Amino acid sequence: MLFEKPSLRTRISFETGMQQLGGHAIFYSIKDSPLGKKENISDTAKVASRFVNLIAARVFKRQDIWDLAKYADVPVINMLDDFAHPCQILGDFQTIKEKKNTLEKMKLSYFGDAYNNVTYDLMRMCAIFGWRMDVACPNAPEYSPEQIVLDEASEISKKTGATIRLVNDAIEAAQDSDVVYTDSWMSYGIPQEQEEERKKAFMPFQVTSLVMKAAKTDAVFMNCLPAMRGYEQTAEVIDGPQSIVFDEAENRLHIQKAIMLFLRDKF
Ligand code: CP
Ligand code: NVA
């Protein structure tokens, strides 16, 4: 498990999951490695493949995941990059299925920072499942989804009938939602000096009780965590009866075990 960014859930759930499956997981901080200084990613991928059955990586750049996958002789799991967080989103959809008993025809609304890996994978999944999704974010390119992801989602939506919209009003986005979702305003790697400016920009998109009231009465509240109470959502919401954030976190363990078992045949 190569980590270029911090982690609580991903690291612990992968380590625990691998142990429960009878294997062993090695935590390796990229900070302590020659990668990018004395060694390139293709050598890292080739060497690691001689020792292990599976590589998992949490990196900044998507290209690094692609390069690992290209040069490794073993499967590579993306544990988050700046463009995606697939293990999170698979666990999230498992959680939604558990709570709603179905994955048919839902509406998911997302609030806050939409220039964001988790938002992007939610868009991809809502597109694949033919859902409605409203992304409520400031009207500014630095906080909105990149065009390439909008295009990717819209291409899939043509086949599935999904509708994915950008909305600048939180209450409007929440209306008719089955799932209300938010993510950190300060994703890993965002410089601390941007915090105040970002807080100001995202505050109109904070998930409050009013936002939850505008959604369906049986709507669930999700956040991949880590979460700051008083930022992306109020304490009342994340600690309230509609919040399923800890079941969501637990499912990281179960879904990742399933992913590793699925990949075992390719070892
Ligand atoms: N949700 C998630 O991936 O959390 P960590 O950053 O703690 O792994
Ligand atoms: N968007 C967040 C997700 C954390 C799990 C980040 O990249 O930091």
Short mmCIF file of C-alpha atoms and ligand atoms in Angstrom, two decimals:
data_model
loop_
_atom_site.label_atom_id
_atom_site.label_comp_id
_atom_site.label_asym_id
_atom_site.label_seq_id
_atom_site.Cartn_x
_atom_site.Cartn_y
_atom_site.Cartn_z
CA MET A 1 0.00 0.00 0.00
CA LEU A 2 1.80 3.07 -1.31
CA PHE A 3 0.58 6.27 0.33
CA GLU A 4 1.44 9.73 -0.92
CA LYS A 5 -1.39 11.34 1.09
CA PRO A 6 -2.68 10.81 4.65
CA SER A 7 -5.41 8.32 5.54
CA LEU A 8 -7.33 6.85 8.45
CA ARG A 9 -10.13 4.75 6.92
CA THR A 10 -8.38 3.51 3.80
CA ARG A 11 -5.20 2.42 5.53
CA ILE A 12 -6.90 0.69 8.45
CA SER A 13 -9.63 -0.96 6.38
CA PHE A 14 -7.19 -2.33 3.80
CA GLU A 15 -4.79 -3.60 6.47
CA THR A 16 -7.58 -5.20 8.48
CA GLY A 17 -9.30 -6.57 5.40
CA MET A 18 -6.16 -8.19 4.07
CA GLN A 19 -5.43 -9.72 7.47
CA GLN A 20 -8.98 -11.10 7.69
CA LEU A 21 -8.47 -12.70 4.27
CA GLY A 22 -5.33 -14.41 5.55
CA GLY A 23 -2.86 -12.10 3.85
CA HIS A 24 -0.55 -9.36 4.97
CA ALA A 25 -0.56 -5.68 4.02
CA ILE A 26 2.51 -3.45 4.07
CA PHE A 27 2.09 0.28 4.69
CA TYR A 28 4.64 2.21 2.65
CA SER A 29 4.83 5.99 2.77
CA ILE A 30 5.96 7.48 -0.54
CA LYS A 31 7.69 10.21 1.50
CA ASP A 32 10.15 7.56 2.71
CA SER A 33 10.75 6.16 -0.77
CA PRO A 34 13.21 6.92 -3.57
CA LEU A 35 10.21 7.36 -5.92
CA GLY A 36 10.40 10.65 -7.79
CA LYS A 37 13.91 11.34 -6.43
CA LYS A 38 16.18 8.45 -7.34
CA GLU A 39 13.69 6.13 -8.99
CA ASN A 40 10.85 6.40 -11.48
CA ILE A 41 7.39 4.93 -11.08
CA SER A 42 7.91 2.18 -13.65
CA ASP A 43 10.86 0.78 -11.66
CA THR A 44 8.86 1.01 -8.44
CA ALA A 45 5.99 -0.90 -10.08
CA LYS A 46 8.26 -3.59 -11.52
CA VAL A 47 10.22 -4.12 -8.31
CA ALA A 48 7.15 -4.19 -6.04
CA SER A 49 5.57 -6.75 -8.41
CA ARG A 50 8.43 -9.14 -7.64
CA PHE A 51 7.54 -9.08 -3.93
CA VAL A 52 3.77 -8.76 -3.62
CA ASN A 53 0.54 -10.08 -5.16
CA LEU A 54 -1.29 -6.78 -5.23
CA ILE A 55 -0.34 -3.09 -5.23
CA ALA A 56 -2.65 -0.41 -3.86
CA ALA A 57 -1.79 3.26 -4.15
CA ARG A 58 -3.04 6.64 -2.90
CA VAL A 59 -1.41 9.35 -4.98
CA PHE A 60 -1.96 12.87 -6.24
CA LYS A 61 -1.74 12.43 -9.98
CA ARG A 62 -3.94 10.12 -12.01
CA GLN A 63 -1.03 9.53 -14.36
CA ASP A 64 0.85 7.86 -11.49
CA ILE A 65 -1.94 5.30 -11.04
CA TRP A 66 -1.97 4.67 -14.78
CA ASP A 67 1.81 4.23 -14.81
CA LEU A 68 1.72 1.87 -11.85
CA ALA A 69 -0.96 -0.19 -13.59
CA LYS A 70 0.96 -0.13 -16.85
CA TYR A 71 4.30 -1.30 -15.45
CA ALA A 72 3.20 -3.57 -12.58
CA ASP A 73 2.83 -7.30 -13.20
CA VAL A 74 0.18 -7.54 -10.48
CA PRO A 75 -3.23 -5.82 -10.12
CA VAL A 76 -3.21 -2.20 -8.93
CA ILE A 77 -5.99 -0.77 -6.74
CA ASN A 78 -6.61 2.99 -6.74
CA MET A 79 -6.94 4.07 -3.09
CA LEU A 80 -7.67 7.67 -4.23
CA ASP A 81 -6.10 10.09 -6.64
CA ASP A 82 -7.03 13.65 -7.54
CA PHE A 83 -9.52 12.37 -10.07
CA ALA A 84 -11.22 9.42 -8.40
CA HIS A 85 -11.87 7.44 -5.21
CA PRO A 86 -13.36 4.20 -6.55
CA CYS A 87 -13.17 2.06 -3.38
CA GLN A 88 -15.08 4.78 -1.55
CA ILE A 89 -17.82 5.01 -4.13
CA LEU A 90 -18.27 1.22 -4.39
CA GLY A 91 -18.65 1.09 -0.59
CA ASP A 92 -21.05 4.04 -0.75
CA PHE A 93 -23.32 2.33 -3.26
CA GLN A 94 -23.22 -0.85 -1.19
CA THR A 95 -24.38 1.29 1.76
CA ILE A 96 -27.18 2.92 -0.25
CA LYS A 97 -28.36 -0.53 -1.38
CA GLU A 98 -28.39 -1.74 2.23
CA LYS A 99 -30.41 1.26 3.39
CA LYS A 100 -32.81 1.60 0.46
CA ASN A 101 -32.99 -2.06 -0.62
CA THR A 102 -32.52 -0.99 -4.21
CA LEU A 103 -30.27 0.97 -6.53
CA GLU A 104 -33.10 1.85 -8.93
CA LYS A 105 -34.05 5.39 -9.97
CA MET A 106 -32.69 7.53 -7.16
CA LYS A 107 -31.70 11.12 -6.84
CA LEU A 108 -28.40 11.99 -5.18
CA SER A 109 -27.48 15.57 -4.41
CA TYR A 110 -23.92 16.63 -3.69
CA PHE A 111 -22.93 19.83 -1.86
CA GLY A 112 -19.77 21.92 -1.62
CA ASP A 113 -16.42 21.37 -3.31
CA ALA A 114 -17.15 19.85 -6.71
CA TYR A 115 -13.62 20.11 -8.12
CA ASN A 116 -13.17 16.90 -6.27
CA ASN A 117 -12.30 13.22 -6.70
CA VAL A 118 -15.30 11.92 -4.72
CA THR A 119 -17.73 14.15 -6.64
CA TYR A 120 -16.27 12.86 -9.89
CA ASP A 121 -16.81 9.21 -8.99
CA LEU A 122 -20.31 9.96 -7.70
CA MET A 123 -21.04 11.55 -11.09
CA ARG A 124 -19.68 8.49 -12.88
CA MET A 125 -21.73 6.10 -10.73
CA CYS A 126 -24.95 8.13 -10.95
CA ALA A 127 -24.44 8.19 -14.72
CA ILE A 128 -23.92 4.41 -14.86
CA PHE A 129 -27.01 3.74 -12.72
CA GLY A 130 -29.20 6.21 -14.67
CA TRP A 131 -29.84 8.38 -11.60
CA ARG A 132 -30.58 12.03 -11.21
CA MET A 133 -27.77 13.97 -9.59
CA ASP A 134 -27.62 17.63 -8.65
CA VAL A 135 -24.19 19.02 -7.86
CA ALA A 136 -24.57 22.15 -5.75
CA CYS A 137 -21.38 24.21 -5.82
CA PRO A 138 -20.16 27.78 -6.24
CA ASN A 139 -20.29 29.14 -9.76
CA ALA A 140 -16.50 29.19 -10.22
CA PRO A 141 -14.27 26.85 -12.23
CA GLU A 142 -11.96 26.14 -9.27
CA TYR A 143 -14.89 24.72 -7.30
CA SER A 144 -16.83 23.06 -10.17
CA PRO A 145 -16.27 19.73 -11.94
CA GLU A 146 -13.70 19.77 -14.73
CA GLN A 147 -15.12 19.68 -18.24
CA ILE A 148 -13.51 16.33 -18.97
CA VAL A 149 -15.51 14.71 -16.15
CA LEU A 150 -18.74 16.45 -17.18
CA ASP A 151 -18.19 15.08 -20.68
CA GLU A 152 -17.42 11.60 -19.37
CA ALA A 153 -20.61 11.58 -17.25
CA SER A 154 -22.72 12.97 -20.06
CA GLU A 155 -21.43 10.36 -22.51
CA ILE A 156 -22.47 7.55 -20.12
CA SER A 157 -25.78 9.30 -19.35
CA LYS A 158 -26.79 9.19 -23.00
CA LYS A 159 -26.98 5.42 -22.72
CA THR A 160 -28.54 5.18 -19.25
CA GLY A 161 -30.89 8.19 -19.15
CA ALA A 162 -29.11 9.77 -16.17
CA THR A 163 -29.49 13.51 -15.59
CA ILE A 164 -26.58 15.29 -13.96
CA ARG A 165 -26.92 19.01 -13.35
CA LEU A 166 -24.82 21.73 -11.78
CA VAL A 167 -26.94 23.90 -9.48
CA ASN A 168 -25.97 27.01 -7.53
CA ASP A 169 -28.67 26.74 -4.91
CA ALA A 170 -28.48 24.22 -2.07
CA ILE A 171 -32.22 24.01 -1.39
CA GLU A 172 -33.02 23.50 -5.05
CA ALA A 173 -30.43 20.72 -5.28
CA ALA A 174 -31.77 18.97 -2.19
CA GLN A 175 -35.35 18.77 -3.43
CA ASP A 176 -36.57 15.24 -4.03
CA SER A 177 -33.19 13.73 -3.04
CA ASP A 178 -32.87 10.20 -1.70
CA VAL A 179 -29.21 10.70 -0.84
CA VAL A 180 -27.57 13.91 0.37
CA TYR A 181 -23.78 13.79 0.11
CA THR A 182 -20.92 16.10 0.96
CA ASP A 183 -17.12 15.89 1.13
CA SER A 184 -14.31 17.84 2.72
CA TRP A 185 -13.81 21.50 1.86
CA MET A 186 -10.08 20.96 2.42
CA SER A 187 -9.15 17.83 0.48
CA TYR A 188 -5.69 16.39 1.09
CA GLY A 189 -3.02 18.62 -0.41
CA ILE A 190 -5.03 21.88 -0.49
CA PRO A 191 -2.83 24.57 1.09
CA GLN A 192 -3.91 25.70 4.56
CA GLU A 193 -3.82 29.36 3.49
CA GLN A 194 -6.83 28.72 1.23
CA GLU A 195 -9.02 27.63 4.13
CA GLU A 196 -10.71 30.96 4.90
CA GLU A 197 -11.42 31.76 1.26
CA ARG A 198 -12.82 28.26 0.64
CA LYS A 199 -14.94 28.37 3.77
CA LYS A 200 -16.54 31.59 2.53
CA ALA A 201 -17.18 30.15 -0.93
CA PHE A 202 -18.67 26.85 0.30
CA MET A 203 -20.71 28.06 3.26
CA PRO A 204 -23.88 28.60 1.14
CA PHE A 205 -23.60 24.87 0.30
CA GLN A 206 -23.23 23.60 3.85
CA VAL A 207 -25.59 20.70 4.57
CA THR A 208 -27.88 22.02 7.31
CA SER A 209 -31.17 20.80 8.75
CA LEU A 210 -32.93 23.09 6.25
CA VAL A 211 -31.19 21.33 3.38
CA MET A 212 -32.16 17.94 4.85
CA LYS A 213 -35.76 19.13 5.20
CA ALA A 214 -35.85 20.04 1.50
CA ALA A 215 -34.85 16.45 0.59
CA LYS A 216 -37.21 13.46 0.79
CA THR A 217 -38.30 12.65 4.34
CA ASP A 218 -36.45 9.33 4.22
CA ALA A 219 -33.29 10.81 2.66
CA VAL A 220 -29.97 9.63 4.06
CA PHE A 221 -26.96 11.83 4.73
CA MET A 222 -23.52 10.64 3.61
CA ASN A 223 -19.97 11.93 3.87
CA CYS A 224 -16.94 9.82 2.96
CA LEU A 225 -15.13 11.38 5.96
CA PRO A 226 -12.98 12.98 7.30
CA ALA A 227 -15.61 15.61 8.20
CA MET A 228 -15.50 18.92 10.05
CA ARG A 229 -18.63 19.76 11.98
CA GLY A 230 -19.64 23.36 11.20
CA TYR A 231 -17.98 23.20 7.80
CA GLU A 232 -19.36 20.81 5.15
CA GLN A 233 -22.29 19.96 7.41
CA THR A 234 -23.64 20.99 10.76
CA ALA A 235 -23.15 18.72 13.77
CA GLU A 236 -26.93 18.32 13.91
CA VAL A 237 -26.93 16.71 10.47
CA ILE A 238 -23.90 14.42 10.74
CA ASP A 239 -24.85 13.30 14.25
CA GLY A 240 -28.58 13.20 13.44
CA PRO A 241 -30.93 10.32 12.64
CA GLN A 242 -30.57 10.55 8.85
CA SER A 243 -26.79 10.26 8.93
CA ILE A 244 -25.35 6.91 7.83
CA VAL A 245 -21.71 8.00 7.78
CA PHE A 246 -20.41 5.27 10.09
CA ASP A 247 -22.13 2.44 8.22
CA GLU A 248 -20.66 4.04 5.12
CA ALA A 249 -17.19 4.00 6.67
CA GLU A 250 -17.58 0.37 7.80
CA ASN A 251 -18.47 -0.75 4.30
CA ARG A 252 -15.02 0.28 3.10
CA LEU A 253 -13.77 -2.84 4.86
CA HIS A 254 -16.32 -5.18 3.29
CA ILE A 255 -16.18 -3.82 -0.25
CA GLN A 256 -12.38 -3.79 -0.31
CA LYS A 257 -12.29 -7.41 0.83
CA ALA A 258 -14.60 -8.17 -2.10
CA ILE A 259 -12.32 -6.24 -4.46
CA MET A 260 -9.25 -8.13 -3.22
CA LEU A 261 -11.03 -11.48 -3.56
CA PHE A 262 -12.12 -10.53 -7.08
CA LEU A 263 -8.51 -9.69 -7.95
CA ARG A 264 -7.14 -12.83 -6.27
CA ASP A 265 -7.84 -14.82 -9.41
CA LYS A 266 -5.50 -12.51 -11.26
CA PHE A 267 -2.59 -12.93 -8.81
N1 CP B 1 -12.79 8.25 3.19
C1 CP B 1 -11.46 8.03 3.17
O1 CP B 1 -10.87 7.55 2.19
O2 CP B 1 -10.83 8.36 4.34
P1 CP B 1 -9.27 8.37 4.62
O3 CP B 1 -8.70 9.53 3.89
O4 CP B 1 -9.16 8.49 6.10
O5 CP B 1 -8.69 7.08 4.12
N1 NVA B 2 -11.87 14.68 -1.45
C1 NVA B 2 -11.20 14.16 -0.29
C2 NVA B 2 -11.57 12.75 -0.02
C3 NVA B 2 -11.00 12.19 1.25
C4 NVA B 2 -11.34 10.77 1.47
C5 NVA B 2 -9.70 14.28 -0.49
O1 NVA B 2 -9.20 14.06 -1.61
O2 NVA B 2 -9.01 14.60 0.46
#
